[in-house]
Amino acid sequence: MKRKPSRYLLGSLLVGALVLSACGSDDDTDGGGSDSASSPADTTEPATASDETGDGGTITVYTGRHYGIEPVFEQFTADTGIEVRFTTGNDPELRERLITEGANTPADVIMTADAANIELSADAGVLASVDSDILTETIPEDLRSDANDWFSLSQRARVIIASTERAENPPTTYADVGAPEWQGKLCLRPSTHPYTQSLVASLILAEGQERATEIVQSWVDNDPLYIDSDTDIYTAVADGECDVAIANTYYLGRLLTENPDFPVEIVWPEQDGRGAHVNVSTAAVTANAPNPQGALALIEWLATDGQQQFADANFEYPADLNVQPNEIVAGFGEFTADLDAVRQLGANQPTAVEVLSATSYQ
Ligand SMILES: [Fe+2]
């Protein structure tokens, strides 16, 4: 895909302290554990082979999105000559690090696994607005900020999942998950996880706070089994610990790769209305990027030449709607996504935390 020159509008730094209510990053590591409580790596690792010195300079990336990121960065270096160093952590920790480092930060790019968390970074003044025709033409308006200071690179749908063996008529709306027939048969992610908070934020946007509270209360009244790993949630449904659950689709992509007969199916929610809740993986140029040109080159590459590889690395849906998801993901079927909500998830996160607390959601 052809690149056009870009102009930078570097934002001023408005450093503010943020109270963090939750962690936010990719949750299940490749090793099957949870990294939701992990700390940023102490070292910044070169993502490229040592013999690729690169003639396009070096950029440093702080990334809360971990899945399959290294081969993607290696391909970027091969294509552009720009070397990538990266540090992994969870989204709030990396944001705090950016704020603390201020003008001395080595980070050129921050990547998150959650829309609300990148909005909080924008609010903290650590992101730069960029003027990029490539990004505004490639990424739909619903999937980038008004200020063009962050851009989605992939969509992550959070849906209803059901046992193919025990759930004959699984719920088709998030509200139906609270129906009495799922009493004692429901698995949910805990309230502290950003995936849960962003889902509830989307409910508040669609239904209003009062109705959203009723819906979440009905889930809680079903005595859910709380499991802080989507992979473990899928396994719990397969093993009979619950019949239905709410989880991200990409975990099923991974599980089906290992076992094509994995006995869990996706039920696309809200298909007669707003569509399934989607969260996003995002990227932004930092406000104090030492190499803002290199930073923008990476994000533009991830949105174009690297878009397929980035999305496929984790069975996610491309942010560029003209790029098709991979074969396994396409097998989940066509669906309507609630894209309208994506840019408002961050603003509604505090209310989502209130709703979760008011309903005694664990
Ligand atoms: Fe995840």
PDB file of C-alpha atoms in Angstrom, residues 7 37 45 128 145 188 242 244:
ATOM      1  CA  ARG A   7       2.368  16.049   9.086  1.00  0.00           C
ATOM      2  CA  ALA A  37      -1.091  -8.580  37.332  1.00  0.00           C
ATOM      3  CA  GLU A  45      14.083  -5.836  24.191  1.00  0.00           C
ATOM      4  CA  ALA A 128       0.313  13.138  20.235  1.00  0.00           C
ATOM      5  CA  SER A 145     -10.212   9.279  18.406  1.00  0.00           C
ATOM      6  CA  LEU A 188     -17.889 -14.491  33.938  1.00  0.00           C
ATOM      7  CA  CYS A 242     -20.758 -23.757  33.128  1.00  0.00           C
ATOM      8  CA  VAL A 244     -22.743 -20.252  28.918  1.00  0.00           C
TER       9      VAL A 244
END
